Tab-separated table of C-alpha atoms in Angstrom:
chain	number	residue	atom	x	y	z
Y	206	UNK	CA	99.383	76.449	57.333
Y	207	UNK	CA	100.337	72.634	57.029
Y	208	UNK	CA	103.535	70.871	56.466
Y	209	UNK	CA	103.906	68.231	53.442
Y	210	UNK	CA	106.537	65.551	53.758
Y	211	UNK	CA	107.557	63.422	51.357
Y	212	UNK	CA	109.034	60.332	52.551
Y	213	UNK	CA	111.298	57.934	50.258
Y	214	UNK	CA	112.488	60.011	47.622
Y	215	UNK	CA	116.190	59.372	47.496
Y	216	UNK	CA	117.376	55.854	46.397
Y	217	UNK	CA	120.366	55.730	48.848
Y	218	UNK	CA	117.852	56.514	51.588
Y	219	UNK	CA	115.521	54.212	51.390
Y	220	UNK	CA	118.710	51.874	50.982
Y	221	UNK	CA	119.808	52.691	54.444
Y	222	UNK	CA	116.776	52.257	56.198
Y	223	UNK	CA	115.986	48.654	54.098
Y	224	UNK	CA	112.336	50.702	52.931
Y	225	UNK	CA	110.759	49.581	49.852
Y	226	UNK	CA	110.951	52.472	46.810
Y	227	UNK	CA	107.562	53.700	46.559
Y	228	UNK	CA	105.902	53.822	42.984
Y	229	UNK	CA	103.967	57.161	44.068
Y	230	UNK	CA	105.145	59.406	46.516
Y	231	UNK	CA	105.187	58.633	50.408
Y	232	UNK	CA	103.120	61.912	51.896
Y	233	UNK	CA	102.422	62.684	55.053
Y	234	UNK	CA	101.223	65.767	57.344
Y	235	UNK	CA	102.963	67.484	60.277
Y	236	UNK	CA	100.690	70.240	62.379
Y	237	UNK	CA	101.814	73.790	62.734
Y	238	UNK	CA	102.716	73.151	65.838
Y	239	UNK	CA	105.748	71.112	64.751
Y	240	UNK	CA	106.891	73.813	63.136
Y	241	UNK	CA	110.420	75.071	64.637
Y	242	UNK	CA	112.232	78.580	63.122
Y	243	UNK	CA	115.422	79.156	62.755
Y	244	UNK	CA	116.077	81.071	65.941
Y	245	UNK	CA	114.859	78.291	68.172
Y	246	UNK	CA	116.433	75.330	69.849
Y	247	UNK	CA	115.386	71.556	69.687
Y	248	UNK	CA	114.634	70.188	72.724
Y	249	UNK	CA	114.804	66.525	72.881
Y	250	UNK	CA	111.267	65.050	73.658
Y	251	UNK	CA	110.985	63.108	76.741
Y	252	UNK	CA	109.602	60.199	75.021
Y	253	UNK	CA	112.211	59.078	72.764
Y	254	UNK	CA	115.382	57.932	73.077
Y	255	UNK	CA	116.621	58.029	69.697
Y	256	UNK	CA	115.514	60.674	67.395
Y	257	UNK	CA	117.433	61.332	64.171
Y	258	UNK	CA	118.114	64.118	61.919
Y	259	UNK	CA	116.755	63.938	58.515
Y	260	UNK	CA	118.059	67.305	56.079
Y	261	UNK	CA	115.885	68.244	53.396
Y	262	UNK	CA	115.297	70.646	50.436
Y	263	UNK	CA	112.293	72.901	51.701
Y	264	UNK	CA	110.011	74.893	49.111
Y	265	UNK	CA	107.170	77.321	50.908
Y	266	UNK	CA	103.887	77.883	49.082
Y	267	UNK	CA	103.225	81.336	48.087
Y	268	UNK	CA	99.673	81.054	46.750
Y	269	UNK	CA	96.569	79.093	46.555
Y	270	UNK	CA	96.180	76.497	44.480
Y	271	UNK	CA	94.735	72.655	43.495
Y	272	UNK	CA	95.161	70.457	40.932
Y	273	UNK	CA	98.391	72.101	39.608
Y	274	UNK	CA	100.443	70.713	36.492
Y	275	UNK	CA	104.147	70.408	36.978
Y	276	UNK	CA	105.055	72.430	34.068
Y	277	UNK	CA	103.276	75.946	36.139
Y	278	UNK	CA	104.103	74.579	39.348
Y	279	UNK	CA	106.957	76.790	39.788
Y	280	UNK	CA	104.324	80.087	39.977
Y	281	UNK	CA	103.211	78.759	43.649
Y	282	UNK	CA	106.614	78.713	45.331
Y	283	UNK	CA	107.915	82.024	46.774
Y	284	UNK	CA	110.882	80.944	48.660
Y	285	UNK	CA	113.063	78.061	49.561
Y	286	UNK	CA	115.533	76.541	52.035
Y	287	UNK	CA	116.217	73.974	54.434
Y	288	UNK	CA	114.722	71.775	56.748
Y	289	UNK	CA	114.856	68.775	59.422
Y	290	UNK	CA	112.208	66.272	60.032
Y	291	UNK	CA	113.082	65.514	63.162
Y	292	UNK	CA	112.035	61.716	63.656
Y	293	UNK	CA	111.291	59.777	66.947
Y	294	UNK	CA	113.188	56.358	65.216
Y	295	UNK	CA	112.100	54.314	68.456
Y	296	UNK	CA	108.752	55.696	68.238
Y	297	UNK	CA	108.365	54.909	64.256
Y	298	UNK	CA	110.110	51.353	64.719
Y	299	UNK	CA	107.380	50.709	66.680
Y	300	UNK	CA	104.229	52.081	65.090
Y	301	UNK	CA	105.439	50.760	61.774
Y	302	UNK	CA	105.855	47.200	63.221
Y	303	UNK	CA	102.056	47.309	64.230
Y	304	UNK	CA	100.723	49.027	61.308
Y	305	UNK	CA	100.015	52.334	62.689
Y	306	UNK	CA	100.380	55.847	61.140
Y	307	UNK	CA	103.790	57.668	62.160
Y	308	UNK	CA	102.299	60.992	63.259
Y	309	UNK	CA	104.321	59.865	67.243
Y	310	UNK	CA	107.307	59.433	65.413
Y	311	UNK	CA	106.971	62.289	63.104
Y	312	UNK	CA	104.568	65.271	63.682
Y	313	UNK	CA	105.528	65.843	67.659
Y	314	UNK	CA	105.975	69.608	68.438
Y	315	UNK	CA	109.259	70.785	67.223
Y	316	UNK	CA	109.534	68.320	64.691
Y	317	UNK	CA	109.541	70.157	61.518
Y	318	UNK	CA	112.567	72.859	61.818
Y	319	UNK	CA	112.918	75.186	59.307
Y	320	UNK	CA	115.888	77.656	58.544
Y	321	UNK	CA	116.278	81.227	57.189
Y	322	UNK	CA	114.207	81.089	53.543
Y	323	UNK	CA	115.864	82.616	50.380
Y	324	UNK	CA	114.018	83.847	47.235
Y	325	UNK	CA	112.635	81.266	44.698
Y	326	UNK	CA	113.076	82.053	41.273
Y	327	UNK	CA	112.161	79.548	38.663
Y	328	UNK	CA	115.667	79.181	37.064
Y	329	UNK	CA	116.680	77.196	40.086
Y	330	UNK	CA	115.218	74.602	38.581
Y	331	UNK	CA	117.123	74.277	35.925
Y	332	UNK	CA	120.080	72.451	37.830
Y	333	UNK	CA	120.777	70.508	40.787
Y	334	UNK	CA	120.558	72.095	44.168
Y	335	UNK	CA	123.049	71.601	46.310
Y	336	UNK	CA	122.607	70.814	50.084
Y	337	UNK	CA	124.862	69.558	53.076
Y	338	UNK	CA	124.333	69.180	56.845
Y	339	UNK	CA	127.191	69.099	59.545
Y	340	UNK	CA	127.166	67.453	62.907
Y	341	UNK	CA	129.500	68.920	65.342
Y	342	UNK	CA	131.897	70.093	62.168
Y	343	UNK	CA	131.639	66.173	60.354
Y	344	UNK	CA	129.385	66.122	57.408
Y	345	UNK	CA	127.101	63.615	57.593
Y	346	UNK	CA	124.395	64.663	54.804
Y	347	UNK	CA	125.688	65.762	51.281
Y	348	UNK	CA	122.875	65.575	48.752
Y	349	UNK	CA	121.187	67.586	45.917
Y	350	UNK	CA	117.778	67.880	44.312
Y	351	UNK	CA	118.855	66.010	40.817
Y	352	UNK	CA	118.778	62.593	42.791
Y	353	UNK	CA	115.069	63.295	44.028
Y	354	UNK	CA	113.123	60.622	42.848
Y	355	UNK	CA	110.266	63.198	41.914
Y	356	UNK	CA	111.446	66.602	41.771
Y	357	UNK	CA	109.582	69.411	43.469
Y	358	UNK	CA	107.324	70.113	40.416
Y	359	UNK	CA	106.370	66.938	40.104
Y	360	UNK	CA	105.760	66.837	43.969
Y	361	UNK	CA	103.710	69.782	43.972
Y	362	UNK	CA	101.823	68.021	40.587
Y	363	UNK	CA	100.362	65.351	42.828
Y	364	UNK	CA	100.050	66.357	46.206
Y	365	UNK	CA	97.747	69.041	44.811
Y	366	UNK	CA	95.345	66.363	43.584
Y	367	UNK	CA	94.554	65.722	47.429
Y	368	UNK	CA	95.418	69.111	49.153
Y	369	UNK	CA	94.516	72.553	47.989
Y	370	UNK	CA	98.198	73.821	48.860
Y	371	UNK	CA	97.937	77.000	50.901
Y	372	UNK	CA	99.883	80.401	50.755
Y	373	UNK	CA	102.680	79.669	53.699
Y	374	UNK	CA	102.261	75.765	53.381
Y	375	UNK	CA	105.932	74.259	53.328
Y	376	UNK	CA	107.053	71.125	51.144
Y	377	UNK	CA	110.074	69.100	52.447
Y	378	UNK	CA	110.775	67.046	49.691
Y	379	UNK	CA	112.694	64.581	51.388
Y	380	UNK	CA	116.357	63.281	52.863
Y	381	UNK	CA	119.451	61.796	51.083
Y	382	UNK	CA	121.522	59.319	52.753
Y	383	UNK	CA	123.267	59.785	56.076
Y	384	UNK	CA	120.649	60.408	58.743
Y	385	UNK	CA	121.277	59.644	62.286
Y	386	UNK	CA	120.868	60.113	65.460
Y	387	UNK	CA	120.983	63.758	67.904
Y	388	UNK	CA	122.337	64.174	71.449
Y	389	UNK	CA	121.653	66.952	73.648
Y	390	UNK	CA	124.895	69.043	73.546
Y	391	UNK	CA	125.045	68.659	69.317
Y	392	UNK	CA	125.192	71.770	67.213
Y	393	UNK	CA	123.489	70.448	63.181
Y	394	UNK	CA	125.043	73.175	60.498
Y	395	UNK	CA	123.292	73.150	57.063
Y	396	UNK	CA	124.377	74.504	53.885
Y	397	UNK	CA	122.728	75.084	50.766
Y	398	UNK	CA	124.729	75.809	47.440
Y	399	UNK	CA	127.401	76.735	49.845
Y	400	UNK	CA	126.054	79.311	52.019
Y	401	UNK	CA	125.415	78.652	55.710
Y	402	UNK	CA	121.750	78.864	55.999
Y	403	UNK	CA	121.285	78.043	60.226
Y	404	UNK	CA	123.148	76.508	62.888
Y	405	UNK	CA	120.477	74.391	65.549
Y	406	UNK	CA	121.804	73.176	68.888
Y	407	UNK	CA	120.004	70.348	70.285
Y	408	UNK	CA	119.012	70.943	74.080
């Protein structure tokens, strides 16, 4: 399985972070071994001294498919739920001052958490999805899916022109305003319409 992130795909995000909004979206790749479930810990890396917390809406493939049209796009997701791309800001700073791809910054393992998934049913598409993140009891993330710049149909639309998407592939479709940084000793609580969907301590 692979993980597709989009990057840039919340106006008050790219805001914060002074990034240029994309015409197309920002993709990149994280390896299965970034991959973190929800009954793990995050262990800060060794290399990084600031790593941040980015909450996102994730949808997980449940067939095969290429070249799919938003308007069926909805028959490839099975489930959906949240996520953090955990990001080594130091590490990116750096890379992106030089020109070089993020994958340091962005695909190290443990990077990519992902929490308890619920059933995907196409109506949930019909409105905006509601999503928040805690750190130690403050909210720091509040977003939902209507102010995606491309919503997850349209996602799915065009990274399928360059990936044949994968039964257990996962989409995070990218952070609202209000990331920051982790310590070890922090407990991150995300919600989604609501309903407490993990609790991740970082060690």
């Amino acid at each position: 399985m692979k993980i597709i992130c989009i990057g840039r795909n919340y106006v008050d995000h790219i805001t914060e972070l002074s990034n240029e909004r994309p015409t197309e979206p920002v993709v990149f790749l994280k390896p299965d071994t970034a991959l973190l479930d929800a009954n793990s810990h995050f262990y800060y890396p060794k290399f990084s001294s600031d790593v941040h917390y980015e909450l996102e809406l994730v949808f997980r493939i449940g067939k095969v498919g290429k070249n799919i049209e938003a308007k069926f796009a909805h028959k490839y997701i099975d489930s959906y739920g949240l996520g953090i791309d955990f990001t080594a800001r130091d590490v990116q700073s750096k890379l992106k001052d030089k020109g070089l791809p993020w994958e340091k910054a962005k695909a190290f393992n443990g990077s990519a958490f992902v929490s308890t998934m619920l059933p995907f049913e196409a109506s949930l598409l019909d409105s905006p999805i509601h999503f928040s993140l805690h750190k130690n009891e403050t909210l720091v993330q509040d977003g939902n899916s209507g102010l995606m710049i491309w919503n997850v149909a349209e996602l799915i639309e065009d990274v399928s022109k360059y990936f044949t998407l994968k039964t257990g592939d996962y989409i995070f479709t990218g952070t609202p305003a209000g990331v920051g940084p982790v310590a070890v000793g922090d407990v991150l609580t995300g919600s989604l319409e609501g309903r407490k969907l993990f609790e991740l301590t970082i060690s």
